[in-house]
Amino acid sequence: MNVTPSPSDGPPPLLESQPAGAGAINRRRWWVHLLLISGYILLVGVFGRERAEARTHLPALSHTSSGLLIACTIQLLIFALVLGLALVASRASRDDLLLRWRRGFWPVPLGIGYSVAIRLALFIIMTTTGTALIVTHVMTAQSLREFVTANRPNLEAIVDISAMRQNPLYFWLTLSVVSFVVAGLREELWRSAFLAGLRSLWPQHFGSRAGQIAAVAIAATVFGFGHLGMGLLAVLYAGLIGFGLGLIMVFHRSIWPAVIAHGMFDATSLALLPWVAEKLQEIQRTLGH
């Protein structure tokens, strides 16, 4: 669908005042919407943490191609149920969820470019933070390296790295279905629904462009918690990445550049995962000596 940009592409206008009774009904519906959406991601974080503490060696998305497809289907159905109930409650529109595809083919190259920009920004932030910790003597270079190695995102809890090395179908399903559908589409739909709830319940705070940026920061914090099962650094990374993706969504008034950026970011990260895992094992062996 090709939608020509218009002045409406800017930040959503503040909601018009409604009669007291209608406003109360609308707020109750949106409260149900926001609680369902928030509860979903918080439960994902809790269950992920419990699973990590149980130290199970089976990845959440299985170690076989068929198991991966089944696990992805189950996760998508659960999310579809939660999102469906939320939308039934709030009666959110396509514009509330920023579902319009805007500017023709441009969301595709924009998404690819944004994925590179987010990775670069993440590298700069983490490098600057690490350097500051060393310069201020909060940590030594050795202790910082050990901390990062010990707390690195536990991607093995999600996918099977050995299966990615040995099974081409598993590898490509991970880069396509997992990256662009389970992660990119599902998580950006979650973000747009969460932002819609904040914007509808508190239009005076989150209806303006500055207010939407504040809402993006809140969503990023909650989104980070949903990655608790992957470790503390994963929570930080997810929060920072989520903030960038939320800004893209707000700026373009559409989820699609963010969906593509998210999918590209995850696909490239997972494609490098077998190589990174091998290098980390070498570092750990070096530290052990």
PDB file of C-alpha atoms in Angstrom:
ATOM      1  CA  MET A   1       0.000   0.000   0.000  1.00  0.00           C
ATOM      2  CA  ASN A   2       1.471   3.338  -1.017  1.00  0.00           C
ATOM      3  CA  VAL A   3       0.445   6.249   1.167  1.00  0.00           C
ATOM      4  CA  THR A   4       1.675   9.705   0.179  1.00  0.00           C
ATOM      5  CA  PRO A   5       3.158  11.686   3.066  1.00  0.00           C
ATOM      6  CA  SER A   6       0.920  14.423   4.375  1.00  0.00           C
ATOM      7  CA  PRO A   7       0.918  16.857   7.268  1.00  0.00           C
ATOM      8  CA  SER A   8      -0.741  14.080   9.304  1.00  0.00           C
ATOM      9  CA  ASP A   9       2.590  12.234   9.235  1.00  0.00           C
ATOM     10  CA  GLY A  10       3.673  14.384  12.178  1.00  0.00           C
ATOM     11  CA  PRO A  11       3.004  13.616  15.829  1.00  0.00           C
ATOM     12  CA  PRO A  12      -0.559  12.529  16.585  1.00  0.00           C
ATOM     13  CA  PRO A  13      -2.838  15.331  17.731  1.00  0.00           C
ATOM     14  CA  LEU A  14      -4.085  15.472  21.257  1.00  0.00           C
ATOM     15  CA  LEU A  15      -7.322  13.587  21.751  1.00  0.00           C
ATOM     16  CA  GLU A  16     -10.376  15.761  21.591  1.00  0.00           C
ATOM     17  CA  SER A  17     -12.336  16.248  24.741  1.00  0.00           C
ATOM     18  CA  GLN A  18     -15.261  13.873  25.183  1.00  0.00           C
ATOM     19  CA  PRO A  19     -18.328  13.840  27.386  1.00  0.00           C
ATOM     20  CA  ALA A  20     -17.578  12.690  30.903  1.00  0.00           C
ATOM     21  CA  GLY A  21     -19.318   9.337  30.541  1.00  0.00           C
ATOM     22  CA  ALA A  22     -17.763   8.474  27.190  1.00  0.00           C
ATOM     23  CA  GLY A  23     -14.327   9.533  28.416  1.00  0.00           C
ATOM     24  CA  ALA A  24     -14.618   7.278  31.462  1.00  0.00           C
ATOM     25  CA  ILE A  25     -15.622   4.277  29.327  1.00  0.00           C
ATOM     26  CA  ASN A  26     -12.800   4.986  26.897  1.00  0.00           C
ATOM     27  CA  ARG A  27     -10.238   5.212  29.706  1.00  0.00           C
ATOM     28  CA  ARG A  28     -11.394   1.931  31.230  1.00  0.00           C
ATOM     29  CA  ARG A  29     -10.992   0.221  27.869  1.00  0.00           C
ATOM     30  CA  TRP A  30      -7.533   1.670  27.346  1.00  0.00           C
ATOM     31  CA  TRP A  31      -6.505   0.679  30.868  1.00  0.00           C
ATOM     32  CA  VAL A  32      -7.389  -2.939  30.040  1.00  0.00           C
ATOM     33  CA  HIS A  33      -5.409  -2.597  26.805  1.00  0.00           C
ATOM     34  CA  LEU A  34      -2.320  -1.219  28.557  1.00  0.00           C
ATOM     35  CA  LEU A  35      -2.428  -3.747  31.389  1.00  0.00           C
ATOM     36  CA  LEU A  36      -2.647  -6.659  28.947  1.00  0.00           C
ATOM     37  CA  ILE A  37       0.222  -5.352  26.809  1.00  0.00           C
ATOM     38  CA  SER A  38       2.406  -4.498  29.817  1.00  0.00           C
ATOM     39  CA  GLY A  39       1.609  -7.767  31.578  1.00  0.00           C
ATOM     40  CA  TYR A  40       2.626  -9.753  28.521  1.00  0.00           C
ATOM     41  CA  ILE A  41       6.170  -8.401  28.299  1.00  0.00           C
ATOM     42  CA  LEU A  42       6.672  -8.473  32.078  1.00  0.00           C
ATOM     43  CA  LEU A  43       5.640 -12.128  32.228  1.00  0.00           C
ATOM     44  CA  VAL A  44       8.031 -12.872  29.364  1.00  0.00           C
ATOM     45  CA  GLY A  45      10.821 -11.374  31.474  1.00  0.00           C
ATOM     46  CA  VAL A  46       9.824 -13.288  34.618  1.00  0.00           C
ATOM     47  CA  PHE A  47       9.495 -16.641  32.859  1.00  0.00           C
ATOM     48  CA  GLY A  48      12.721 -16.043  30.978  1.00  0.00           C
ATOM     49  CA  ARG A  49      14.538 -15.337  34.234  1.00  0.00           C
ATOM     50  CA  GLU A  50      13.100 -18.422  35.915  1.00  0.00           C
ATOM     51  CA  ARG A  51      14.102 -20.517  32.934  1.00  0.00           C
ATOM     52  CA  ALA A  52      17.640 -19.128  33.063  1.00  0.00           C
ATOM     53  CA  GLU A  53      17.925 -19.846  36.801  1.00  0.00           C
ATOM     54  CA  ALA A  54      16.755 -23.421  36.168  1.00  0.00           C
ATOM     55  CA  ARG A  55      19.866 -23.727  33.945  1.00  0.00           C
ATOM     56  CA  THR A  56      18.108 -25.759  31.282  1.00  0.00           C
ATOM     57  CA  HIS A  57      20.322 -26.559  28.317  1.00  0.00           C
ATOM     58  CA  LEU A  58      17.482 -26.534  25.791  1.00  0.00           C
ATOM     59  CA  PRO A  59      17.095 -23.227  23.882  1.00  0.00           C
ATOM     60  CA  ALA A  60      13.678 -21.578  24.010  1.00  0.00           C
ATOM     61  CA  LEU A  61      13.315 -21.984  20.229  1.00  0.00           C
ATOM     62  CA  SER A  62      14.400 -25.648  20.232  1.00  0.00           C
ATOM     63  CA  HIS A  63      17.434 -27.210  18.543  1.00  0.00           C
ATOM     64  CA  THR A  64      15.683 -28.576  15.439  1.00  0.00           C
ATOM     65  CA  SER A  65      14.085 -26.849  12.458  1.00  0.00           C
ATOM     66  CA  SER A  66      10.653 -28.333  13.140  1.00  0.00           C
ATOM     67  CA  GLY A  67      10.906 -27.533  16.825  1.00  0.00           C
ATOM     68  CA  LEU A  68      11.901 -23.964  16.021  1.00  0.00           C
ATOM     69  CA  LEU A  69       8.841 -23.509  13.788  1.00  0.00           C
ATOM     70  CA  ILE A  70       6.552 -24.979  16.458  1.00  0.00           C
ATOM     71  CA  ALA A  71       8.049 -22.767  19.185  1.00  0.00           C
ATOM     72  CA  CYS A  72       7.744 -19.665  16.980  1.00  0.00           C
ATOM     73  CA  THR A  73       4.126 -20.513  16.154  1.00  0.00           C
ATOM     74  CA  ILE A  74       3.257 -20.932  19.840  1.00  0.00           C
ATOM     75  CA  GLN A  75       4.897 -17.625  20.760  1.00  0.00           C
ATOM     76  CA  LEU A  76       3.135 -15.808  17.944  1.00  0.00           C
ATOM     77  CA  LEU A  77      -0.250 -17.307  18.855  1.00  0.00           C
ATOM     78  CA  ILE A  78       0.142 -16.301  22.500  1.00  0.00           C
ATOM     79  CA  PHE A  79       1.055 -12.762  21.512  1.00  0.00           C
ATOM     80  CA  ALA A  80      -1.789 -12.637  18.958  1.00  0.00           C
ATOM     81  CA  LEU A  81      -4.225 -13.667  21.692  1.00  0.00           C
ATOM     82  CA  VAL A  82      -2.980 -10.990  24.109  1.00  0.00           C
ATOM     83  CA  LEU A  83      -2.878  -8.296  21.429  1.00  0.00           C
ATOM     84  CA  GLY A  84      -6.293  -9.326  20.135  1.00  0.00           C
ATOM     85  CA  LEU A  85      -7.841  -9.057  23.595  1.00  0.00           C
ATOM     86  CA  ALA A  86      -6.188  -5.676  24.088  1.00  0.00           C
ATOM     87  CA  LEU A  87      -7.513  -4.372  20.782  1.00  0.00           C
ATOM     88  CA  VAL A  88     -10.999  -5.687  21.479  1.00  0.00           C
ATOM     89  CA  ALA A  89     -10.913  -3.805  24.781  1.00  0.00           C
ATOM     90  CA  SER A  90      -9.519  -0.500  23.486  1.00  0.00           C
ATOM     91  CA  ARG A  91     -10.920  -0.639  19.939  1.00  0.00           C
ATOM     92  CA  ALA A  92      -7.605   0.819  18.784  1.00  0.00           C
ATOM     93  CA  SER A  93      -7.492   1.873  15.140  1.00  0.00           C
ATOM     94  CA  ARG A  94      -4.858   1.302  12.499  1.00  0.00           C
ATOM     95  CA  ASP A  95      -3.613   4.839  13.085  1.00  0.00           C
ATOM     96  CA  ASP A  96      -3.434   4.267  16.846  1.00  0.00           C
ATOM     97  CA  LEU A  97      -1.031   1.393  16.155  1.00  0.00           C
ATOM     98  CA  LEU A  98       0.870   3.291  13.430  1.00  0.00           C
ATOM     99  CA  LEU A  99       0.173   0.512  10.920  1.00  0.00           C
ATOM    100  CA  ARG A 100       0.123   2.650   7.788  1.00  0.00           C
ATOM    101  CA  TRP A 101       2.846   1.912   5.252  1.00  0.00           C
ATOM    102  CA  ARG A 102       4.162   5.321   4.230  1.00  0.00           C
ATOM    103  CA  ARG A 103       6.386   6.676   1.455  1.00  0.00           C
ATOM    104  CA  GLY A 104       6.252   3.789  -0.982  1.00  0.00           C
ATOM    105  CA  PHE A 105       9.417   1.653  -1.077  1.00  0.00           C
ATOM    106  CA  TRP A 106      11.357   3.899   1.321  1.00  0.00           C
ATOM    107  CA  PRO A 107      10.689   1.958   4.570  1.00  0.00           C
ATOM    108  CA  VAL A 108      12.926  -0.853   3.262  1.00  0.00           C
ATOM    109  CA  PRO A 109      16.162   1.131   2.679  1.00  0.00           C
ATOM    110  CA  LEU A 110      15.358   3.292   5.688  1.00  0.00           C
ATOM    111  CA  GLY A 111      15.022   0.214   7.888  1.00  0.00           C
ATOM    112  CA  ILE A 112      18.311  -1.201   6.623  1.00  0.00           C
ATOM    113  CA  GLY A 113      20.068   2.112   7.200  1.00  0.00           C
ATOM    114  CA  TYR A 114      18.584   2.476  10.664  1.00  0.00           C
ATOM    115  CA  SER A 115      19.757  -1.001  11.642  1.00  0.00           C
ATOM    116  CA  VAL A 116      23.334   0.031  10.816  1.00  0.00           C
ATOM    117  CA  ALA A 117      22.905   3.341  12.658  1.00  0.00           C
ATOM    118  CA  ILE A 118      21.555   1.606  15.785  1.00  0.00           C
ATOM    119  CA  ARG A 119      24.465  -0.833  15.820  1.00  0.00           C
ATOM    120  CA  LEU A 120      26.950   2.033  15.454  1.00  0.00           C
ATOM    121  CA  ALA A 121      25.228   4.069  18.180  1.00  0.00           C
ATOM    122  CA  LEU A 122      25.217   1.058  20.502  1.00  0.00           C
ATOM    123  CA  PHE A 123      28.936   0.508  19.890  1.00  0.00           C
ATOM    124  CA  ILE A 124      29.725   4.166  20.606  1.00  0.00           C
ATOM    125  CA  ILE A 125      27.631   4.213  23.788  1.00  0.00           C
ATOM    126  CA  MET A 126      29.118   1.017  25.183  1.00  0.00           C
ATOM    127  CA  THR A 127      32.682   1.962  24.200  1.00  0.00           C
ATOM    128  CA  THR A 128      32.328   5.431  25.720  1.00  0.00           C
ATOM    129  CA  THR A 129      30.833   4.012  28.905  1.00  0.00           C
ATOM    130  CA  GLY A 130      33.555   1.397  29.228  1.00  0.00           C
ATOM    131  CA  THR A 131      36.282   3.991  28.643  1.00  0.00           C
ATOM    132  CA  ALA A 132      34.740   6.294  31.244  1.00  0.00           C
ATOM    133  CA  LEU A 133      34.664   3.476  33.809  1.00  0.00           C
ATOM    134  CA  ILE A 134      38.353   2.768  33.209  1.00  0.00           C
ATOM    135  CA  VAL A 135      39.452   6.427  33.164  1.00  0.00           C
ATOM    136  CA  THR A 136      37.609   7.178  36.407  1.00  0.00           C
ATOM    137  CA  HIS A 137      39.130   4.031  37.963  1.00  0.00           C
ATOM    138  CA  VAL A 138      35.726   2.545  38.696  1.00  0.00           C
ATOM    139  CA  MET A 139      36.921  -0.610  36.936  1.00  0.00           C
ATOM    140  CA  THR A 140      40.177  -1.802  35.433  1.00  0.00           C
ATOM    141  CA  ALA A 141      40.386  -2.925  31.827  1.00  0.00           C
ATOM    142  CA  GLN A 142      40.772  -6.506  33.029  1.00  0.00           C
ATOM    143  CA  SER A 143      37.796  -6.386  35.413  1.00  0.00           C
ATOM    144  CA  LEU A 144      35.642  -4.719  32.755  1.00  0.00           C
ATOM    145  CA  ARG A 145      36.549  -7.425  30.237  1.00  0.00           C
ATOM    146  CA  GLU A 146      35.728 -10.117  32.764  1.00  0.00           C
ATOM    147  CA  PHE A 147      32.424  -8.432  33.638  1.00  0.00           C
ATOM    148  CA  VAL A 148      31.351  -8.193  29.990  1.00  0.00           C
ATOM    149  CA  THR A 149      32.371 -11.807  29.338  1.00  0.00           C
ATOM    150  CA  ALA A 150      30.514 -13.073  32.414  1.00  0.00           C
ATOM    151  CA  ASN A 151      27.369 -11.046  31.725  1.00  0.00           C
ATOM    152  CA  ARG A 152      27.198 -11.180  27.945  1.00  0.00           C
ATOM    153  CA  PRO A 153      23.715 -11.691  26.459  1.00  0.00           C
ATOM    154  CA  ASN A 154      22.866 -15.381  26.726  1.00  0.00           C
ATOM    155  CA  LEU A 155      21.660 -15.884  23.160  1.00  0.00           C
ATOM    156  CA  GLU A 156      22.158 -19.619  23.610  1.00  0.00           C
ATOM    157  CA  ALA A 157      19.024 -19.508  25.765  1.00  0.00           C
ATOM    158  CA  ILE A 158      17.088 -18.579  22.626  1.00  0.00           C
ATOM    159  CA  VAL A 159      18.665 -20.484  19.731  1.00  0.00           C
ATOM    160  CA  ASP A 160      21.006 -23.445  19.349  1.00  0.00           C
ATOM    161  CA  ILE A 161      24.379 -22.192  18.071  1.00  0.00           C
ATOM    162  CA  SER A 162      25.614 -25.663  17.116  1.00  0.00           C
ATOM    163  CA  ALA A 163      22.416 -26.212  15.096  1.00  0.00           C
ATOM    164  CA  MET A 164      23.049 -22.903  13.314  1.00  0.00           C
ATOM    165  CA  ARG A 165      26.507 -24.174  12.351  1.00  0.00           C
ATOM    166  CA  GLN A 166      25.400 -27.619  11.205  1.00  0.00           C
ATOM    167  CA  ASN A 167      21.845 -27.192   9.913  1.00  0.00           C
ATOM    168  CA  PRO A 168      21.399 -24.679   7.022  1.00  0.00           C
ATOM    169  CA  LEU A 169      17.595 -24.783   7.314  1.00  0.00           C
ATOM    170  CA  TYR A 170      17.746 -23.975  11.035  1.00  0.00           C
ATOM    171  CA  PHE A 171      20.225 -21.168  10.256  1.00  0.00           C
ATOM    172  CA  TRP A 172      18.005 -19.521   7.645  1.00  0.00           C
ATOM    173  CA  LEU A 173      14.820 -19.963   9.662  1.00  0.00           C
ATOM    174  CA  THR A 174      16.569 -18.158  12.494  1.00  0.00           C
ATOM    175  CA  LEU A 175      17.582 -15.295  10.224  1.00  0.00           C
ATOM    176  CA  SER A 176      14.147 -14.990   8.611  1.00  0.00           C
ATOM    177  CA  VAL A 177      11.269 -16.191  10.805  1.00  0.00           C
ATOM    178  CA  VAL A 178      12.890 -15.504  14.172  1.00  0.00           C
ATOM    179  CA  SER A 179      14.512 -12.188  13.220  1.00  0.00           C
ATOM    180  CA  PHE A 180      11.790 -10.572  11.136  1.00  0.00           C
ATOM    181  CA  VAL A 181       8.555 -12.116  12.447  1.00  0.00           C
ATOM    182  CA  VAL A 182       9.011 -13.289  16.040  1.00  0.00           C
ATOM    183  CA  ALA A 183      11.340 -10.408  16.903  1.00  0.00           C
ATOM    184  CA  GLY A 184      10.816  -7.631  14.363  1.00  0.00           C
ATOM    185  CA  LEU A 185       7.072  -7.728  13.730  1.00  0.00           C
ATOM    186  CA  ARG A 186       5.865  -9.082  17.078  1.00  0.00           C
ATOM    187  CA  GLU A 187       7.996  -6.803  19.247  1.00  0.00           C
ATOM    188  CA  GLU A 188       7.290  -3.658  17.218  1.00  0.00           C
ATOM    189  CA  LEU A 189       3.571  -4.401  17.326  1.00  0.00           C
ATOM    190  CA  TRP A 190       3.978  -4.695  21.079  1.00  0.00           C
ATOM    191  CA  ARG A 191       5.788  -1.345  21.166  1.00  0.00           C
ATOM    192  CA  SER A 192       3.192   0.450  19.058  1.00  0.00           C
ATOM    193  CA  ALA A 193       0.381  -0.971  21.206  1.00  0.00           C
ATOM    194  CA  PHE A 194       2.166   0.103  24.397  1.00  0.00           C
ATOM    195  CA  LEU A 195       2.765   3.621  23.053  1.00  0.00           C
ATOM    196  CA  ALA A 196      -0.872   3.833  21.926  1.00  0.00           C
ATOM    197  CA  GLY A 197      -1.987   2.992  25.466  1.00  0.00           C
ATOM    198  CA  LEU A 198       0.174   5.709  27.027  1.00  0.00           C
ATOM    199  CA  ARG A 199      -0.863   8.252  24.410  1.00  0.00           C
ATOM    200  CA  SER A 200      -4.571   7.524  24.817  1.00  0.00           C
ATOM    201  CA  LEU A 201      -4.632   7.427  28.613  1.00  0.00           C
ATOM    202  CA  TRP A 202      -2.451  10.512  29.139  1.00  0.00           C
ATOM    203  CA  PRO A 203      -2.705  12.635  25.968  1.00  0.00           C
ATOM    204  CA  GLN A 204      -1.634  15.752  27.857  1.00  0.00           C
ATOM    205  CA  HIS A 205       1.693  14.095  28.691  1.00  0.00           C
ATOM    206  CA  PHE A 206       2.351  11.815  25.712  1.00  0.00           C
ATOM    207  CA  GLY A 207       0.445  13.450  22.846  1.00  0.00           C
ATOM    208  CA  SER A 208       3.176  15.883  21.754  1.00  0.00           C
ATOM    209  CA  ARG A 209       6.409  14.961  19.998  1.00  0.00           C
ATOM    210  CA  ALA A 210       8.428  15.482  23.217  1.00  0.00           C
ATOM    211  CA  GLY A 211       5.840  13.473  25.140  1.00  0.00           C
ATOM    212  CA  GLN A 212       6.080  10.630  22.657  1.00  0.00           C
ATOM    213  CA  ILE A 213       9.858  10.532  23.112  1.00  0.00           C
ATOM    214  CA  ALA A 214       9.281  10.215  26.866  1.00  0.00           C
ATOM    215  CA  ALA A 215       6.811   7.401  26.156  1.00  0.00           C
ATOM    216  CA  VAL A 216       9.434   5.700  23.991  1.00  0.00           C
ATOM    217  CA  ALA A 217      11.848   5.808  26.940  1.00  0.00           C
ATOM    218  CA  ILE A 218       9.248   4.184  29.202  1.00  0.00           C
ATOM    219  CA  ALA A 219       8.513   1.520  26.590  1.00  0.00           C
ATOM    220  CA  ALA A 220      12.253   0.853  26.185  1.00  0.00           C
ATOM    221  CA  THR A 221      12.622   0.303  29.932  1.00  0.00           C
ATOM    222  CA  VAL A 222       9.738  -2.178  30.002  1.00  0.00           C
ATOM    223  CA  PHE A 223      11.018  -3.812  26.807  1.00  0.00           C
ATOM    224  CA  GLY A 224      14.438  -4.281  28.369  1.00  0.00           C
ATOM    225  CA  PHE A 225      12.887  -6.112  31.312  1.00  0.00           C
ATOM    226  CA  GLY A 226      11.384  -8.589  28.873  1.00  0.00           C
ATOM    227  CA  HIS A 227      14.949  -9.752  28.105  1.00  0.00           C
ATOM    228  CA  LEU A 228      15.827 -10.475  31.731  1.00  0.00           C
ATOM    229  CA  GLY A 229      16.270 -14.180  31.016  1.00  0.00           C
ATOM    230  CA  MET A 230      19.206 -13.379  28.725  1.00  0.00           C
ATOM    231  CA  GLY A 231      21.222 -11.544  31.387  1.00  0.00           C
ATOM    232  CA  LEU A 232      21.750  -8.017  32.707  1.00  0.00           C
ATOM    233  CA  LEU A 233      23.691  -6.744  29.691  1.00  0.00           C
ATOM    234  CA  ALA A 234      20.895  -8.045  27.432  1.00  0.00           C
ATOM    235  CA  VAL A 235      18.427  -5.932  29.426  1.00  0.00           C
ATOM    236  CA  LEU A 236      20.629  -2.866  28.860  1.00  0.00           C
ATOM    237  CA  TYR A 237      21.186  -3.600  25.171  1.00  0.00           C
ATOM    238  CA  ALA A 238      17.485  -4.287  24.569  1.00  0.00           C
ATOM    239  CA  GLY A 239      16.516  -1.064  26.324  1.00  0.00           C
ATOM    240  CA  LEU A 240      18.904   1.026  24.222  1.00  0.00           C
ATOM    241  CA  ILE A 241      17.914  -0.693  20.981  1.00  0.00           C
ATOM    242  CA  GLY A 242      14.235  -0.386  21.896  1.00  0.00           C
ATOM    243  CA  PHE A 243      14.654   3.342  22.480  1.00  0.00           C
ATOM    244  CA  GLY A 244      16.140   3.768  19.011  1.00  0.00           C
ATOM    245  CA  LEU A 245      13.413   1.692  17.381  1.00  0.00           C
ATOM    246  CA  GLY A 246      10.738   3.643  19.216  1.00  0.00           C
ATOM    247  CA  LEU A 247      12.191   6.942  17.979  1.00  0.00           C
ATOM    248  CA  ILE A 248      12.068   5.617  14.408  1.00  0.00           C
ATOM    249  CA  MET A 249       8.425   4.671  14.897  1.00  0.00           C
ATOM    250  CA  VAL A 250       7.487   8.071  16.307  1.00  0.00           C
ATOM    251  CA  PHE A 251       9.441  10.014  13.680  1.00  0.00           C
ATOM    252  CA  HIS A 252       7.920   8.180  10.712  1.00  0.00           C
ATOM    253  CA  ARG A 253       4.459   7.660  12.249  1.00  0.00           C
ATOM    254  CA  SER A 254       4.677   4.024  11.087  1.00  0.00           C
ATOM    255  CA  ILE A 255       5.929   0.776  12.580  1.00  0.00           C
ATOM    256  CA  TRP A 256       7.358  -0.556   9.299  1.00  0.00           C
ATOM    257  CA  PRO A 257      10.780   1.153   9.183  1.00  0.00           C
ATOM    258  CA  ALA A 258      11.247  -0.011  12.791  1.00  0.00           C
ATOM    259  CA  VAL A 259      10.123  -3.567  11.938  1.00  0.00           C
ATOM    260  CA  ILE A 260      12.638  -3.777   9.091  1.00  0.00           C
ATOM    261  CA  ALA A 261      15.414  -2.187  11.177  1.00  0.00           C
ATOM    262  CA  HIS A 262      14.698  -4.604  14.028  1.00  0.00           C
ATOM    263  CA  GLY A 263      14.658  -7.606  11.720  1.00  0.00           C
ATOM    264  CA  MET A 264      17.899  -6.587   9.990  1.00  0.00           C
ATOM    265  CA  PHE A 265      19.622  -5.923  13.312  1.00  0.00           C
ATOM    266  CA  ASP A 266      18.654  -9.313  14.717  1.00  0.00           C
ATOM    267  CA  ALA A 267      19.387 -11.185  11.476  1.00  0.00           C
ATOM    268  CA  THR A 268      22.917  -9.790  11.204  1.00  0.00           C
ATOM    269  CA  SER A 269      23.526 -10.396  14.912  1.00  0.00           C
ATOM    270  CA  LEU A 270      22.361 -14.006  14.708  1.00  0.00           C
ATOM    271  CA  ALA A 271      24.317 -14.599  11.479  1.00  0.00           C
ATOM    272  CA  LEU A 272      27.487 -13.636  13.359  1.00  0.00           C
ATOM    273  CA  LEU A 273      26.537 -15.586  16.469  1.00  0.00           C
ATOM    274  CA  PRO A 274      28.450 -18.839  15.707  1.00  0.00           C
ATOM    275  CA  TRP A 275      31.637 -16.870  14.981  1.00  0.00           C
ATOM    276  CA  VAL A 276      31.204 -14.634  18.060  1.00  0.00           C
ATOM    277  CA  ALA A 277      30.568 -17.642  20.293  1.00  0.00           C
ATOM    278  CA  GLU A 278      33.798 -19.228  19.095  1.00  0.00           C
ATOM    279  CA  LYS A 279      35.790 -16.056  19.798  1.00  0.00           C
ATOM    280  CA  LEU A 280      34.261 -15.698  23.265  1.00  0.00           C
ATOM    281  CA  GLN A 281      35.272 -19.253  24.084  1.00  0.00           C
ATOM    282  CA  GLU A 282      38.825 -18.366  23.095  1.00  0.00           C
ATOM    283  CA  ILE A 283      38.733 -15.296  25.368  1.00  0.00           C
ATOM    284  CA  GLN A 284      37.399 -17.346  28.273  1.00  0.00           C
ATOM    285  CA  ARG A 285      40.153 -19.924  27.794  1.00  0.00           C
ATOM    286  CA  THR A 286      42.727 -17.101  27.756  1.00  0.00           C
ATOM    287  CA  LEU A 287      41.305 -15.618  30.970  1.00  0.00           C
ATOM    288  CA  GLY A 288      41.314 -19.065  32.527  1.00  0.00           C
ATOM    289  CA  HIS A 289      45.050 -19.305  31.955  1.00  0.00           C
TER     290      HIS A 289
END
